[in-house]
């Protein structure tokens, strides 16, 4: 377990949780589940340690692994309100 310290947004102590992390790569959405991260219980800010980030980069770069994951359907909604 990592010590994530205090949140750089609000100062609350970060707690380690497993999160889903989303990435857009070459126009495709990739979701990685179970990523260990510090999450602020007050404001929701998330922090991933550098070694976890390197592992994620290696996982994404390994195209063989990407073929073995499950697929999900994601709805896309267009923002239709005019901004004045």
PDB file of N, CA and C in Angstrom, residues 14-53:
ATOM      1  N   UNK A  14      -5.314  11.468   1.187  1.00  0.00           N
ATOM      2  CA  UNK A  14      -5.704  10.561   0.100  1.00  0.00           C
ATOM      3  C   UNK A  14      -5.831   9.139   0.637  1.00  0.00           C
ATOM      4  N   UNK A  15      -6.770   8.387   0.083  1.00  0.00           N
ATOM      5  CA  UNK A  15      -6.975   6.985   0.442  1.00  0.00           C
ATOM      6  C   UNK A  15      -6.720   6.120  -0.787  1.00  0.00           C
ATOM      7  N   UNK A  16      -6.084   4.952  -0.578  1.00  0.00           N
ATOM      8  CA  UNK A  16      -5.849   4.068  -1.711  1.00  0.00           C
ATOM      9  C   UNK A  16      -7.128   3.325  -2.059  1.00  0.00           C
ATOM     10  N   UNK A  17      -7.453   3.358  -3.346  1.00  0.00           N
ATOM     11  CA  UNK A  17      -8.611   2.637  -3.884  1.00  0.00           C
ATOM     12  C   UNK A  17      -8.234   2.063  -5.241  1.00  0.00           C
ATOM     13  N   UNK A  18      -9.054   1.169  -5.723  1.00  0.00           N
ATOM     14  CA  UNK A  18      -8.902   0.623  -7.080  1.00  0.00           C
ATOM     15  C   UNK A  18      -9.899   1.358  -7.966  1.00  0.00           C
ATOM     16  N   UNK A  19      -9.392   1.946  -9.044  1.00  0.00           N
ATOM     17  CA  UNK A  19     -10.238   2.761  -9.917  1.00  0.00           C
ATOM     18  C   UNK A  19     -10.212   2.238 -11.349  1.00  0.00           C
ATOM     19  N   UNK A  20     -11.107   2.764 -12.163  1.00  0.00           N
ATOM     20  CA  UNK A  20     -11.056   2.567 -13.610  1.00  0.00           C
ATOM     21  C   UNK A  20     -10.378   3.795 -14.192  1.00  0.00           C
ATOM     22  N   UNK A  21      -9.443   3.582 -15.078  1.00  0.00           N
ATOM     23  CA  UNK A  21      -8.726   4.690 -15.720  1.00  0.00           C
ATOM     24  C   UNK A  21      -9.010   4.625 -17.216  1.00  0.00           C
ATOM     25  N   UNK A  22      -9.434   5.742 -17.786  1.00  0.00           N
ATOM     26  CA  UNK A  22      -9.790   5.793 -19.200  1.00  0.00           C
ATOM     27  C   UNK A  22      -8.708   6.513 -19.996  1.00  0.00           C
ATOM     28  N   UNK A  23      -8.454   6.012 -21.198  1.00  0.00           N
ATOM     29  CA  UNK A  23      -7.477   6.612 -22.112  1.00  0.00           C
ATOM     30  C   UNK A  23      -8.052   6.613 -23.520  1.00  0.00           C
ATOM     31  N   UNK A  24      -7.842   7.704 -24.244  1.00  0.00           N
ATOM     32  CA  UNK A  24      -8.173   7.755 -25.674  1.00  0.00           C
ATOM     33  C   UNK A  24      -6.873   7.572 -26.432  1.00  0.00           C
ATOM     34  N   UNK A  25      -6.789   6.490 -27.224  1.00  0.00           N
ATOM     35  CA  UNK A  25      -5.582   6.189 -27.983  1.00  0.00           C
ATOM     36  C   UNK A  25      -5.969   5.946 -29.431  1.00  0.00           C
ATOM     37  N   UNK A  26      -5.450   6.789 -30.306  1.00  0.00           N
ATOM     38  CA  UNK A  26      -5.746   6.714 -31.744  1.00  0.00           C
ATOM     39  C   UNK A  26      -7.250   6.658 -31.989  1.00  0.00           C
ATOM     40  N   UNK A  27      -7.989   7.497 -31.266  1.00  0.00           N
ATOM     41  CA  UNK A  27      -9.433   7.595 -31.463  1.00  0.00           C
ATOM     42  C   UNK A  27     -10.251   6.492 -30.824  1.00  0.00           C
ATOM     43  N   UNK A  28      -9.620   5.630 -30.049  1.00  0.00           N
ATOM     44  CA  UNK A  28     -10.335   4.534 -29.395  1.00  0.00           C
ATOM     45  C   UNK A  28     -10.224   4.674 -27.885  1.00  0.00           C
ATOM     46  N   UNK A  29     -11.347   4.424 -27.212  1.00  0.00           N
ATOM     47  CA  UNK A  29     -11.378   4.476 -25.758  1.00  0.00           C
ATOM     48  C   UNK A  29     -10.907   3.149 -25.187  1.00  0.00           C
ATOM     49  N   UNK A  30      -9.941   3.221 -24.274  1.00  0.00           N
ATOM     50  CA  UNK A  30      -9.455   2.038 -23.566  1.00  0.00           C
ATOM     51  C   UNK A  30      -9.676   2.289 -22.078  1.00  0.00           C
ATOM     52  N   UNK A  31     -10.275   1.321 -21.385  1.00  0.00           N
ATOM     53  CA  UNK A  31     -10.527   1.425 -19.949  1.00  0.00           C
ATOM     54  C   UNK A  31      -9.711   0.350 -19.250  1.00  0.00           C
ATOM     55  N   UNK A  32      -8.932   0.745 -18.268  1.00  0.00           N
ATOM     56  CA  UNK A  32      -8.163  -0.210 -17.463  1.00  0.00           C
ATOM     57  C   UNK A  32      -8.792  -0.237 -16.085  1.00  0.00           C
ATOM     58  N   UNK A  33      -9.208  -1.414 -15.646  1.00  0.00           N
ATOM     59  CA  UNK A  33      -9.862  -1.592 -14.355  1.00  0.00           C
ATOM     60  C   UNK A  33      -8.857  -2.020 -13.292  1.00  0.00           C
ATOM     61  N   UNK A  34      -9.170  -1.719 -12.043  1.00  0.00           N
ATOM     62  CA  UNK A  34      -8.364  -2.193 -10.924  1.00  0.00           C
ATOM     63  C   UNK A  34      -7.059  -1.460 -10.718  1.00  0.00           C
ATOM     64  N   UNK A  35      -6.963  -0.218 -11.189  1.00  0.00           N
ATOM     65  CA  UNK A  35      -5.733   0.555 -11.060  1.00  0.00           C
ATOM     66  C   UNK A  35      -5.616   1.092  -9.625  1.00  0.00           C
ATOM     67  N   UNK A  36      -4.509   0.804  -8.931  1.00  0.00           N
ATOM     68  CA  UNK A  36      -4.340   1.370  -7.584  1.00  0.00           C
ATOM     69  C   UNK A  36      -4.056   2.865  -7.689  1.00  0.00           C
ATOM     70  N   UNK A  37      -4.815   3.649  -6.926  1.00  0.00           N
ATOM     71  CA  UNK A  37      -4.667   5.103  -6.994  1.00  0.00           C
ATOM     72  C   UNK A  37      -5.006   5.709  -5.644  1.00  0.00           C
ATOM     73  N   UNK A  38      -4.460   6.871  -5.379  1.00  0.00           N
ATOM     74  CA  UNK A  38      -4.874   7.658  -4.231  1.00  0.00           C
ATOM     75  C   UNK A  38      -6.091   8.461  -4.647  1.00  0.00           C
ATOM     76  N   UNK A  39      -7.143   8.395  -3.848  1.00  0.00           N
ATOM     77  CA  UNK A  39      -8.373   9.125  -4.148  1.00  0.00           C
ATOM     78  C   UNK A  39      -8.727   9.979  -2.933  1.00  0.00           C
ATOM     79  N   UNK A  40      -9.020  11.238  -3.180  1.00  0.00           N
ATOM     80  CA  UNK A  40      -9.391  12.146  -2.101  1.00  0.00           C
ATOM     81  C   UNK A  40     -10.850  11.908  -1.723  1.00  0.00           C
ATOM     82  N   UNK A  41     -11.129  11.601  -0.459  1.00  0.00           N
ATOM     83  CA  UNK A  41     -12.509  11.358  -0.047  1.00  0.00           C
ATOM     84  C   UNK A  41     -13.358  12.634  -0.024  1.00  0.00           C
ATOM     85  N   UNK A  42     -12.716  13.793  -0.045  1.00  0.00           N
ATOM     86  CA  UNK A  42     -13.456  15.058  -0.004  1.00  0.00           C
ATOM     87  C   UNK A  42     -13.804  15.563  -1.406  1.00  0.00           C
ATOM     88  N   UNK A  43     -12.801  15.704  -2.268  1.00  0.00           N
ATOM     89  CA  UNK A  43     -13.053  16.323  -3.577  1.00  0.00           C
ATOM     90  C   UNK A  43     -13.000  15.351  -4.755  1.00  0.00           C
ATOM     91  N   UNK A  44     -12.523  14.114  -4.534  1.00  0.00           N
ATOM     92  CA  UNK A  44     -12.501  13.117  -5.600  1.00  0.00           C
ATOM     93  C   UNK A  44     -11.261  13.137  -6.480  1.00  0.00           C
ATOM     94  N   UNK A  45     -10.320  14.027  -6.203  1.00  0.00           N
ATOM     95  CA  UNK A  45      -9.076  14.066  -6.976  1.00  0.00           C
ATOM     96  C   UNK A  45      -8.400  12.703  -6.929  1.00  0.00           C
ATOM     97  N   UNK A  46      -7.784  12.305  -8.061  1.00  0.00           N
ATOM     98  CA  UNK A  46      -7.121  10.997  -8.152  1.00  0.00           C
ATOM     99  C   UNK A  46      -5.652  11.187  -8.466  1.00  0.00           C
ATOM    100  N   UNK A  47      -4.824  10.302  -7.910  1.00  0.00           N
ATOM    101  CA  UNK A  47      -3.387  10.345  -8.117  1.00  0.00           C
ATOM    102  C   UNK A  47      -2.875   8.925  -8.316  1.00  0.00           C
ATOM    103  N   UNK A  48      -2.137   8.720  -9.407  1.00  0.00           N
ATOM    104  CA  UNK A  48      -1.527   7.419  -9.688  1.00  0.00           C
ATOM    105  C   UNK A  48      -0.023   7.590  -9.563  1.00  0.00           C
ATOM    106  N   UNK A  49       0.619   6.700  -8.841  1.00  0.00           N
ATOM    107  CA  UNK A  49       2.077   6.747  -8.659  1.00  0.00           C
ATOM    108  C   UNK A  49       2.784   6.484  -9.990  1.00  0.00           C
ATOM    109  N   UNK A  50       4.008   6.990 -10.114  1.00  0.00           N
ATOM    110  CA  UNK A  50       4.771   6.896 -11.359  1.00  0.00           C
ATOM    111  C   UNK A  50       4.979   5.454 -11.807  1.00  0.00           C
ATOM    112  N   UNK A  51       5.287   4.541 -10.880  1.00  0.00           N
ATOM    113  CA  UNK A  51       5.525   3.150 -11.285  1.00  0.00           C
ATOM    114  C   UNK A  51       4.251   2.504 -11.820  1.00  0.00           C
ATOM    115  N   UNK A  52       3.095   2.885 -11.276  1.00  0.00           N
ATOM    116  CA  UNK A  52       1.817   2.381 -11.790  1.00  0.00           C
ATOM    117  C   UNK A  52       1.571   2.949 -13.183  1.00  0.00           C
ATOM    118  N   UNK A  53       1.894   4.222 -13.377  1.00  0.00           N
ATOM    119  CA  UNK A  53       1.761   4.845 -14.697  1.00  0.00           C
ATOM    120  C   UNK A  53       2.627   4.165 -15.741  1.00  0.00           C
TER     121      UNK A  53
END
